[in-house]
mmCIF file of C-alpha atoms in Angstrom:
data_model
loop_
_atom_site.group_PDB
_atom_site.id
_atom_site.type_symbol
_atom_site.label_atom_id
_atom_site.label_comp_id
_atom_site.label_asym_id
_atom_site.label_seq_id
_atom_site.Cartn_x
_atom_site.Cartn_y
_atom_site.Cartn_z
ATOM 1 C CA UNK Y 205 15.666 179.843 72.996
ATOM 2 C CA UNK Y 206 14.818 177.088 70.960
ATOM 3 C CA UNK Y 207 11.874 174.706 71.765
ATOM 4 C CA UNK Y 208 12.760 171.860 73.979
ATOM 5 C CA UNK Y 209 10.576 168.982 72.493
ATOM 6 C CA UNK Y 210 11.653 169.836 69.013
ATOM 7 C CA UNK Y 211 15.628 168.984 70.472
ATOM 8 C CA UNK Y 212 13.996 166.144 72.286
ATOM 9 C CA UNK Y 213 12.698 164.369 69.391
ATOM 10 C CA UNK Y 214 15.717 164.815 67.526
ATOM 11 C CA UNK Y 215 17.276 162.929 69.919
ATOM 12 C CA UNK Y 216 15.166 160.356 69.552
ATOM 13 C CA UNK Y 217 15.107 159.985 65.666
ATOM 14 C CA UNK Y 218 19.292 159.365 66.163
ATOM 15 C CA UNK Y 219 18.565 156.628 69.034
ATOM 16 C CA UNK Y 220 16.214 154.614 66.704
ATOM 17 C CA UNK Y 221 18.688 154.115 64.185
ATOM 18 C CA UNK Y 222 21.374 153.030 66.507
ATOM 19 C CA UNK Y 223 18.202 150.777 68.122
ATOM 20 C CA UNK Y 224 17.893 148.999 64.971
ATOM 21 C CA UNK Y 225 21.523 147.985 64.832
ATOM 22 C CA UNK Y 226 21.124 145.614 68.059
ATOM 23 C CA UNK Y 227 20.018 141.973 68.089
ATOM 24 C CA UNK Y 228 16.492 141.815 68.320
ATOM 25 C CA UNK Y 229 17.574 137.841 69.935
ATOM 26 C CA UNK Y 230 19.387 139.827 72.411
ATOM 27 C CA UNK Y 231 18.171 142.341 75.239
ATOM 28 C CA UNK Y 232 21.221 144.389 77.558
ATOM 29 C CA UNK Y 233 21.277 147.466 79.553
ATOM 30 C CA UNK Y 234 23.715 148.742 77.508
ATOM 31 C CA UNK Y 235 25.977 151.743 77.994
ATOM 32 C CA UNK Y 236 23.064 153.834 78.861
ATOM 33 C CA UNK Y 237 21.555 151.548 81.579
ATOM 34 C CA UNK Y 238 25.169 151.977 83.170
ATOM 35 C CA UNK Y 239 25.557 155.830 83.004
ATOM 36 C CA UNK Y 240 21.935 155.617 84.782
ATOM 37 C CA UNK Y 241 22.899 152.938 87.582
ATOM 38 C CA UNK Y 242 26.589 154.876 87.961
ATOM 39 C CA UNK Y 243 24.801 158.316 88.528
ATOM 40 C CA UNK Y 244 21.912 157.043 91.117
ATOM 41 C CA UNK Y 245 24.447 155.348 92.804
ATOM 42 C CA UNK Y 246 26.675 158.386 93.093
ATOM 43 C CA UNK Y 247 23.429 159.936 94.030
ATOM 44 C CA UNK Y 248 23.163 157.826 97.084
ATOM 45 C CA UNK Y 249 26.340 157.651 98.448
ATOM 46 C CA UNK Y 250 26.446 161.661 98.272
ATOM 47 C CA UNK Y 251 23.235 161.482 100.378
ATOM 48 C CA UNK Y 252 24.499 159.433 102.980
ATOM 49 C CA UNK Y 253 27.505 161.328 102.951
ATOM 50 C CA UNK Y 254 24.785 164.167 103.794
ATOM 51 C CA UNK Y 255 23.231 162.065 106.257
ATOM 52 C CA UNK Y 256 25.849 161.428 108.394
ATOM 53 C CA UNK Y 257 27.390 165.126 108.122
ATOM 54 C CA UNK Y 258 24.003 166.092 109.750
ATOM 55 C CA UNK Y 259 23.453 163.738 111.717
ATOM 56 C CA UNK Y 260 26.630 164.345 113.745
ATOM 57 C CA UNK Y 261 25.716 167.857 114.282
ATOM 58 C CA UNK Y 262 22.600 166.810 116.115
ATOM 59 C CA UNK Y 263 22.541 166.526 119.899
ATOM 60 C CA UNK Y 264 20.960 163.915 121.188
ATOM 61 C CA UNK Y 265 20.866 165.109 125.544
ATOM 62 C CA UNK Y 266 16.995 165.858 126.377
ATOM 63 C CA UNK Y 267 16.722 169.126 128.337
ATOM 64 C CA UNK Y 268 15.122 168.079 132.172
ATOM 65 C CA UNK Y 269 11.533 168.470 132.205
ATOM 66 C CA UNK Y 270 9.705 170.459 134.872
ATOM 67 C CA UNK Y 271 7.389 166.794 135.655
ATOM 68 C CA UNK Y 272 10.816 165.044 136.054
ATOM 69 C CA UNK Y 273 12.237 167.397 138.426
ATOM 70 C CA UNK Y 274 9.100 166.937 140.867
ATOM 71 C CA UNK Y 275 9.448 163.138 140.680
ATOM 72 C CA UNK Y 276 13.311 163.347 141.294
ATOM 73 C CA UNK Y 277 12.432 165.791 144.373
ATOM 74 C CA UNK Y 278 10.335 163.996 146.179
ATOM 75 C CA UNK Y 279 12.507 160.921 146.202
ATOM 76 C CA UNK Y 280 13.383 157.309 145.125
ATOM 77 C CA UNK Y 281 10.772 155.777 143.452
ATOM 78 C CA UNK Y 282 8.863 152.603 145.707
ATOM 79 C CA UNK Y 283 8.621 149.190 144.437
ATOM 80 C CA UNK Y 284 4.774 148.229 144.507
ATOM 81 C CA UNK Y 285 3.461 145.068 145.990
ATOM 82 C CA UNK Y 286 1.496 143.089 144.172
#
């Protein structure tokens, strides 16, 4: 398998010549900054795609407690004075 930084810096040595081609005058995201904002946005539309898949599964009715069955037994509640 070959080594990983070795491929890496390759890589690199190709994107500082095509560096040196730009405008030093001017700064843009370029084509790169795009493919990055592109895939984190597809990123978080696919999780709140997720999101909402789950969250429609959950159910949201609370099973009756034994301490609200006593209240609910011994009658309506009484306003207090005061």
């Amino acid at each position: 398998m070959p080594d990983m930084s070795a491929s890496a810096s390759q890589a690199m040595t190709h994107l500082v010549v095509l560096a040196k081609e730009v405008d030093e005058d001017k700064v843009t995201p370029g084509v790169l900054g795009f493919i990055v904002f592109a895939a984190m946005a597809l990123a978080v539309w696919a999780l709140m795609k997720s999101m909402n898949r789950h969250m429609g599964k959950v159910d949201f009715e609370e099973p009756a407690d034994a301490g609200t069955e006593k209240t609910e037994a011994s009658g309506p509640a009484k306003p207090r004075k005061g």
